[in-house]
Amino acid sequence: METELDITGNLLVGVGYIVYIDADNNAVDCGPDAVSKSQLYLHVLNGGTTYETLTVDDTSAGALVV
C-alpha cells in the first residue's frame, strides 16, 4: 500500500491508500470519543460519490478505525 508521503498526484485505480484524519482543531471536539460512528464521503471529480460508515472502537491516538 502507498503511504501519505507517496501520494503526490492522482490516485490510481486498484491501488490501496491509507487516509490519516486529524479531527483535532483545538476548538471543536470532533475526535473519536465524541462519536462512535461517522460517515466518510469520497467525491470523485467527473465521477461518482461513495461513502463508508466508520466505526470507532478505540479512542487512543493512532488507533485503527474500521
Coordinates of N, CA and C in Angstrom, one line a residue:
M1 N 0.8 -1.2 0.0 CA 0.0 0.0 0.0 C 0.9 1.2 0.0
E2 N 0.3 2.3 -0.5 CA 1.0 3.6 -0.5 C 1.0 4.2 0.9
T3 N 1.9 5.2 1.1 CA 1.8 6.0 2.3 C 1.4 7.4 2.0
E4 N 1.2 8.2 3.0 CA 0.8 9.6 2.8 C 1.9 10.4 2.0
L5 N 3.2 9.9 2.2 CA 4.3 10.6 1.5 C 4.4 10.2 0.0
D6 N 3.8 9.1 -0.4 CA 3.8 8.6 -1.7 C 2.8 9.3 -2.6
I7 N 1.7 9.8 -2.0 CA 0.6 10.4 -2.8 C 1.0 11.9 -3.1
T8 N 1.3 12.1 -4.4 CA 1.7 13.4 -4.8 C 0.8 13.9 -6.0
G9 N 0.0 13.1 -6.6 CA -0.8 13.4 -7.7 C -2.1 12.7 -7.6
N10 N -2.5 12.2 -8.8 CA -3.8 11.5 -8.8 C -3.7 10.1 -8.2
L11 N -4.8 9.7 -7.7 CA -4.9 8.3 -7.1 C -5.1 7.4 -8.3
L12 N -4.6 6.2 -8.2 CA -4.7 5.2 -9.2 C -5.7 4.1 -8.9
V13 N -6.4 3.6 -9.9 CA -7.4 2.6 -9.8 C -6.6 1.3 -9.4
G14 N -7.2 0.6 -8.4 CA -6.7 -0.7 -8.0 C -5.6 -0.6 -7.0
V15 N -5.2 0.6 -6.5 CA -4.2 0.8 -5.5 C -4.8 1.1 -4.2
G16 N -4.4 0.5 -3.1 CA -4.9 0.8 -1.8 C -4.2 2.0 -1.2
Y17 N -4.9 2.8 -0.5 CA -4.4 4.0 0.1 C -4.8 4.1 1.6
I18 N -4.0 4.7 2.4 CA -4.3 4.9 3.8 C -4.6 6.4 3.9
V19 N -5.7 6.8 4.6 CA -6.1 8.1 4.8 C -6.0 8.5 6.3
Y20 N -5.1 9.4 6.6 CA -5.0 9.9 8.0 C -5.9 11.1 8.2
I21 N -6.7 11.0 9.3 CA -7.7 12.1 9.5 C -7.4 12.7 10.9
D22 N -7.0 13.9 11.0 CA -6.8 14.6 12.2 C -8.0 15.5 12.5
A23 N -8.8 15.0 13.5 CA -10.0 15.7 13.8 C -9.9 16.7 15.0
D24 N -8.7 17.1 15.4 CA -8.5 18.0 16.5 C -8.0 19.3 16.0
N25 N -8.9 20.3 16.1 CA -8.5 21.7 15.7 C -8.4 22.6 16.9
N26 N -8.3 22.0 18.1 CA -8.2 22.8 19.4 C -9.3 23.7 19.7
A27 N -10.5 23.5 19.0 CA -11.6 24.4 19.3 C -12.9 23.5 19.4
V28 N -13.1 22.7 18.5 CA -14.3 21.8 18.5 C -13.9 20.4 18.6
D29 N -14.6 19.6 19.5 CA -14.3 18.2 19.7 C -14.9 17.4 18.6
C30 N -14.1 17.0 17.6 CA -14.5 16.1 16.5 C -13.7 14.8 16.6
G31 N -13.1 14.6 17.8 CA -12.3 13.4 18.0 C -13.2 12.2 18.1
P32 N -12.5 11.0 18.1 CA -13.2 9.7 18.1 C -14.1 9.5 19.4
D33 N -13.7 10.2 20.5 CA -14.6 10.0 21.7 C -15.8 10.8 21.6
A34 N -16.0 11.7 20.6 CA -17.2 12.5 20.5 C -18.3 11.7 19.9
V35 N -18.0 10.7 19.0 CA -19.0 9.9 18.3 C -18.4 8.5 18.2
S36 N -19.3 7.5 18.1 CA -18.8 6.1 17.9 C -18.9 5.7 16.4
K37 N -19.7 6.4 15.6 CA -19.8 6.1 14.2 C -20.0 7.4 13.4
S38 N -19.4 7.4 12.2 CA -19.4 8.6 11.4 C -19.3 8.2 9.9
Q39 N -19.8 9.0 9.0 CA -19.7 8.7 7.6 C -18.6 9.5 7.0
L40 N -17.8 8.8 6.1 CA -16.7 9.5 5.3 C -17.2 9.4 3.9
Y41 N -17.4 10.6 3.3 CA -17.8 10.6 1.9 C -16.6 10.9 1.0
L42 N -16.5 10.2 -0.2 CA -15.5 10.4 -1.1 C -16.1 10.9 -2.4
H43 N -15.7 12.0 -2.9 CA -16.3 12.6 -4.1 C -15.2 12.5 -5.2
V44 N -15.5 12.0 -6.4 CA -14.5 11.9 -7.5 C -14.9 12.9 -8.5
L45 N -13.9 13.8 -8.9 CA -14.1 14.8 -9.9 C -14.5 14.1 -11.2
N46 N -15.6 14.5 -11.8 CA -16.2 14.0 -13.0 C -16.5 12.5 -12.9
G47 N -16.8 12.1 -11.6 CA -17.1 10.7 -11.4 C -18.3 10.6 -10.4
G48 N -18.2 9.7 -9.5 CA -19.3 9.5 -8.6 C -18.9 9.8 -7.2
T49 N -19.8 9.4 -6.3 CA -19.6 9.7 -4.8 C -19.9 8.3 -4.1
T50 N -19.1 8.1 -3.1 CA -19.4 6.9 -2.3 C -19.1 7.3 -0.8
Y51 N -19.6 6.5 0.1 CA -19.4 6.7 1.5 C -19.1 5.4 2.2
E52 N -18.5 5.6 3.4 CA -18.3 4.5 4.2 C -18.6 4.9 5.7
T53 N -19.3 4.0 6.4 CA -19.5 4.3 7.8 C -18.3 3.8 8.6
L54 N -17.7 4.8 9.3 CA -16.5 4.5 10.1 C -17.0 4.2 11.6
T55 N -16.4 3.1 12.1 CA -16.8 2.7 13.5 C -15.5 2.9 14.4
V56 N -15.7 3.6 15.5 CA -14.6 3.8 16.4 C -14.7 2.9 17.6
D57 N -13.8 1.9 17.7 CA -13.8 1.0 18.9 C -12.7 1.4 19.9
D58 N -11.7 2.1 19.5 CA -10.6 2.5 20.3 C -10.3 4.0 20.1
T59 N -10.4 4.8 21.1 CA -10.2 6.2 21.0 C -8.8 6.7 21.2
S60 N -7.8 5.8 21.3 CA -6.4 6.3 21.5 C -5.9 6.8 20.2
A61 N -4.9 7.7 20.3 CA -4.3 8.3 19.1 C -3.6 7.2 18.3
G62 N -3.9 7.2 17.0 CA -3.3 6.2 16.0 C -4.0 4.9 15.9
A63 N -5.1 4.8 16.6 CA -5.9 3.5 16.6 C -6.6 3.3 15.2
L64 N -6.8 2.1 14.8 CA -7.4 1.8 13.6 C -8.9 2.1 13.7
V65 N -9.5 2.7 12.6 CA -10.9 3.0 12.5 C -11.4 2.1 11.4
V66 N -12.4 1.3 11.6 CA -12.9 0.4 10.5 C -14.3 0.9 10.1

